[in-house]
GROMACS .gro file of C-alpha atoms in nm:
model
  193
    1UNK     CA    1   0.012  -0.015   0.034
    2UNK     CA    2   0.274   0.228   0.073
    3UNK     CA    3   0.564   0.137  -0.158
    4UNK     CA    4   0.772   0.460  -0.092
    5UNK     CA    5   0.767   0.413   0.285
    6UNK     CA    6   1.097   0.407   0.462
    7UNK     CA    7   1.091   0.088   0.675
    8UNK     CA    8   1.342  -0.116   0.933
    9UNK     CA    9   1.240  -0.446   0.960
   10UNK     CA   10   1.424  -0.614   1.252
   11UNK     CA   11   1.579  -0.953   1.177
   12UNK     CA   12   1.709  -1.214   1.420
   13UNK     CA   13   2.086  -1.104   1.356
   14UNK     CA   14   1.983  -0.717   1.435
   15UNK     CA   15   1.922  -0.829   1.766
   16UNK     CA   16   2.191  -1.046   1.899
   17UNK     CA   17   2.434  -0.885   2.132
   18UNK     CA   18   2.704  -0.800   1.905
   19UNK     CA   19   2.476  -0.597   1.705
   20UNK     CA   20   2.227  -0.443   1.904
   21UNK     CA   21   2.451  -0.104   1.958
   22UNK     CA   22   2.469  -0.063   1.562
   23UNK     CA   23   2.081  -0.144   1.491
   24UNK     CA   24   1.975   0.097   1.811
   25UNK     CA   25   2.200   0.376   1.648
   26UNK     CA   26   2.016   0.307   1.305
   27UNK     CA   27   1.733   0.373   1.437
   28UNK     CA   28   1.827   0.674   1.614
   29UNK     CA   29   1.994   0.825   1.361
   30UNK     CA   30   1.743   0.768   1.058
   31UNK     CA   31   1.414   0.885   0.977
   32UNK     CA   32   1.189   0.558   0.947
   33UNK     CA   33   0.823   0.579   0.867
   34UNK     CA   34   0.779   0.234   1.069
   35UNK     CA   35   1.001  -0.002   1.232
   36UNK     CA   36   0.891  -0.370   1.274
   37UNK     CA   37   0.996  -0.613   1.528
   38UNK     CA   38   0.866  -0.863   1.722
   39UNK     CA   39   0.767  -0.860   2.093
   40UNK     CA   40   1.071  -1.067   2.204
   41UNK     CA   41   1.321  -0.795   1.984
   42UNK     CA   42   1.121  -0.511   2.149
   43UNK     CA   43   1.183  -0.620   2.503
   44UNK     CA   44   1.570  -0.579   2.379
   45UNK     CA   45   1.577  -0.226   2.401
   46UNK     CA   46   1.618  -0.115   2.742
   47UNK     CA   47   1.394   0.138   2.889
   48UNK     CA   48   1.468   0.498   3.000
   49UNK     CA   49   1.626   0.461   3.304
   50UNK     CA   50   1.474   0.785   3.451
   51UNK     CA   51   1.149   0.678   3.399
   52UNK     CA   52   1.227   0.269   3.519
   53UNK     CA   53   1.371   0.455   3.845
   54UNK     CA   54   1.068   0.692   3.913
   55UNK     CA   55   0.788   0.432   3.840
   56UNK     CA   56   1.002   0.171   4.090
   57UNK     CA   57   1.034   0.439   4.365
   58UNK     CA   58   0.625   0.519   4.271
   59UNK     CA   59   0.548   0.162   4.325
   60UNK     CA   60   0.759   0.127   4.637
   61UNK     CA   61   0.593   0.415   4.747
   62UNK     CA   62   0.240   0.250   4.700
   63UNK     CA   63   0.384  -0.056   4.844
   64UNK     CA   64   0.503   0.046   5.168
   65UNK     CA   65   0.168   0.249   5.210
   66UNK     CA   66  -0.044  -0.036   5.159
   67UNK     CA   67   0.179  -0.231   5.416
   68UNK     CA   68   0.105   0.053   5.668
   69UNK     CA   69  -0.258   0.014   5.556
   70UNK     CA   70  -0.262  -0.350   5.608
   71UNK     CA   71  -0.081  -0.317   5.955
   72UNK     CA   72  -0.365  -0.078   6.067
   73UNK     CA   73  -0.647  -0.270   5.948
   74UNK     CA   74  -0.501  -0.607   6.097
   75UNK     CA   75  -0.459  -0.441   6.430
   76UNK     CA   76  -0.785  -0.258   6.433
   77UNK     CA   77  -0.902  -0.636   6.390
   78UNK     CA   78  -0.717  -0.780   6.631
   79UNK     CA   79  -0.495  -1.032   6.406
   80UNK     CA   80  -0.144  -1.067   6.394
   81UNK     CA   81   0.022  -0.825   6.189
   82UNK     CA   82   0.251  -1.127   6.051
   83UNK     CA   83  -0.037  -1.260   5.827
   84UNK     CA   84   0.015  -1.387   5.492
   85UNK     CA   85  -0.085  -1.035   5.285
   86UNK     CA   86   0.133  -0.844   5.510
   87UNK     CA   87   0.425  -1.122   5.461
   88UNK     CA   88   0.370  -1.135   5.082
   89UNK     CA   89   0.344  -0.685   5.076
   90UNK     CA   90   0.692  -0.692   5.262
   91UNK     CA   91   0.816  -0.958   4.987
   92UNK     CA   92   0.699  -0.705   4.733
   93UNK     CA   93   0.891  -0.414   4.909
   94UNK     CA   94   1.210  -0.633   4.942
   95UNK     CA   95   1.176  -0.728   4.549
   96UNK     CA   96   1.147  -0.361   4.459
   97UNK     CA   97   1.395  -0.231   4.623
   98UNK     CA   98   1.636  -0.510   4.483
   99UNK     CA   99   1.504  -0.417   4.156
  100UNK     CA  100   1.602  -0.038   4.241
  101UNK     CA  101   1.961  -0.133   4.343
  102UNK     CA  102   2.021  -0.335   4.013
  103UNK     CA  103   1.901  -0.063   3.800
  104UNK     CA  104   2.121   0.155   3.970
  105UNK     CA  105   2.408  -0.064   3.875
  106UNK     CA  106   2.334  -0.202   3.578
  107UNK     CA  107   2.320   0.194   3.459
  108UNK     CA  108   2.662   0.288   3.616
  109UNK     CA  109   2.809  -0.030   3.342
  110UNK     CA  110   2.560   0.030   3.063
  111UNK     CA  111   2.645   0.256   2.744
  112UNK     CA  112   2.406   0.148   2.520
  113UNK     CA  113   2.106   0.349   2.369
  114UNK     CA  114   1.783   0.315   2.542
  115UNK     CA  115   1.431   0.367   2.429
  116UNK     CA  116   1.451   0.766   2.504
  117UNK     CA  117   1.694   0.814   2.233
  118UNK     CA  118   1.517   0.620   1.941
  119UNK     CA  119   1.290   0.930   1.841
  120UNK     CA  120   0.978   0.718   1.865
  121UNK     CA  121   0.655   0.920   1.824
  122UNK     CA  122   0.405   0.639   1.795
  123UNK     CA  123   0.416   0.290   1.919
  124UNK     CA  124   0.173   0.028   1.776
  125UNK     CA  125   0.154  -0.272   1.974
  126UNK     CA  126  -0.036  -0.588   1.787
  127UNK     CA  127  -0.136  -0.841   2.052
  128UNK     CA  128  -0.084  -0.615   2.334
  129UNK     CA  129  -0.310  -0.869   2.564
  130UNK     CA  130   0.031  -1.029   2.574
  131UNK     CA  131   0.130  -0.741   2.855
  132UNK     CA  132  -0.205  -0.780   3.063
  133UNK     CA  133  -0.012  -0.890   3.345
  134UNK     CA  134   0.112  -0.570   3.478
  135UNK     CA  135   0.161  -0.540   3.835
  136UNK     CA  136  -0.132  -0.399   4.055
  137UNK     CA  137  -0.074  -0.263   4.422
  138UNK     CA  138  -0.390  -0.310   4.634
  139UNK     CA  139  -0.464  -0.386   4.983
  140UNK     CA  140  -0.752  -0.533   4.885
  141UNK     CA  141  -0.565  -0.863   4.772
  142UNK     CA  142  -0.837  -1.145   4.855
  143UNK     CA  143  -1.066  -1.002   4.638
  144UNK     CA  144  -1.230  -1.273   4.378
  145UNK     CA  145  -1.123  -1.165   4.010
  146UNK     CA  146  -0.799  -0.920   4.081
  147UNK     CA  147  -0.608  -1.179   3.887
  148UNK     CA  148  -0.215  -1.202   3.932
  149UNK     CA  149  -0.119  -0.897   4.118
  150UNK     CA  150   0.239  -1.015   4.091
  151UNK     CA  151   0.263  -0.905   3.774
  152UNK     CA  152   0.524  -1.010   3.482
  153UNK     CA  153   0.854  -0.839   3.393
  154UNK     CA  154   0.790  -0.805   3.041
  155UNK     CA  155   0.471  -0.579   3.101
  156UNK     CA  156   0.648  -0.360   3.385
  157UNK     CA  157   0.898  -0.322   3.094
  158UNK     CA  158   0.625  -0.217   2.850
  159UNK     CA  159   0.456   0.011   3.098
  160UNK     CA  160   0.782   0.184   3.170
  161UNK     CA  161   0.840   0.275   2.807
  162UNK     CA  162   0.446   0.370   2.740
  163UNK     CA  163   0.486   0.601   3.039
  164UNK     CA  164   0.817   0.770   2.867
  165UNK     CA  165   0.621   0.801   2.578
  166UNK     CA  166   0.269   0.913   2.736
  167UNK     CA  167   0.533   1.184   2.958
  168UNK     CA  168   0.660   1.297   2.622
  169UNK     CA  169   0.326   1.375   2.450
  170UNK     CA  170   0.360   1.096   2.224
  171UNK     CA  171   0.144   0.860   2.101
  172UNK     CA  172   0.056   0.465   2.230
  173UNK     CA  173  -0.174   0.243   2.038
  174UNK     CA  174  -0.277  -0.093   2.163
  175UNK     CA  175  -0.450  -0.373   1.894
  176UNK     CA  176  -0.577  -0.685   2.052
  177UNK     CA  177  -0.906  -0.944   1.991
  178UNK     CA  178  -0.905  -1.006   2.363
  179UNK     CA  179  -0.889  -0.709   2.544
  180UNK     CA  180  -1.040  -0.842   2.860
  181UNK     CA  181  -1.047  -1.214   2.868
  182UNK     CA  182  -0.997  -1.328   3.276
  183UNK     CA  183  -1.049  -1.036   3.500
  184UNK     CA  184  -1.165  -0.673   3.575
  185UNK     CA  185  -0.824  -0.599   3.667
  186UNK     CA  186  -0.714  -0.605   3.248
  187UNK     CA  187  -0.926  -0.299   3.179
  188UNK     CA  188  -0.800  -0.116   3.453
  189UNK     CA  189  -0.399  -0.227   3.339
  190UNK     CA  190  -0.542  -0.127   2.973
  191UNK     CA  191  -0.594   0.230   3.099
  192UNK     CA  192  -0.262   0.267   3.305
  193UNK     CA  193  -0.087   0.203   2.985
   0.00000   0.00000   0.00000
């Protein structure tokens, strides 16, 4: 349909470890009408460091507030503050603290181009239901239908990239035939993206 379009289609070799920087540089320094790649190739593009750092800090703050609420409710009900949901929240906090520490260490070592430098102004994601398992922070974890509250790293990576685009007034387009299949949190997740 668009015979004069300037397209870049990522192949398997482009995103092998030794070729990635050259490929990312090609994206950053040229003006393509579209860049086409698979989900597995897309996750190899590092999300912008500052965006990921801010998001982890926001999530840590939300988890700490949730933990305080859970402990307060447990005390009001005369229950132990060592219950399952409190332990699970404490574990999530530890995981996010480790994630933040690892992010800072990786950023000091890394010299690679990240997603923020590529000049992307529209991200179109086909089969976007692949990213429906984004972490949900709620103190109501015992409600039926909330789904997987822990989330997946793949969804978190996509969320950070879409957050960067949204913060910079760029566009995000999610395409799927099954936007909601298992839980009501999937609708909330789509809205968050």
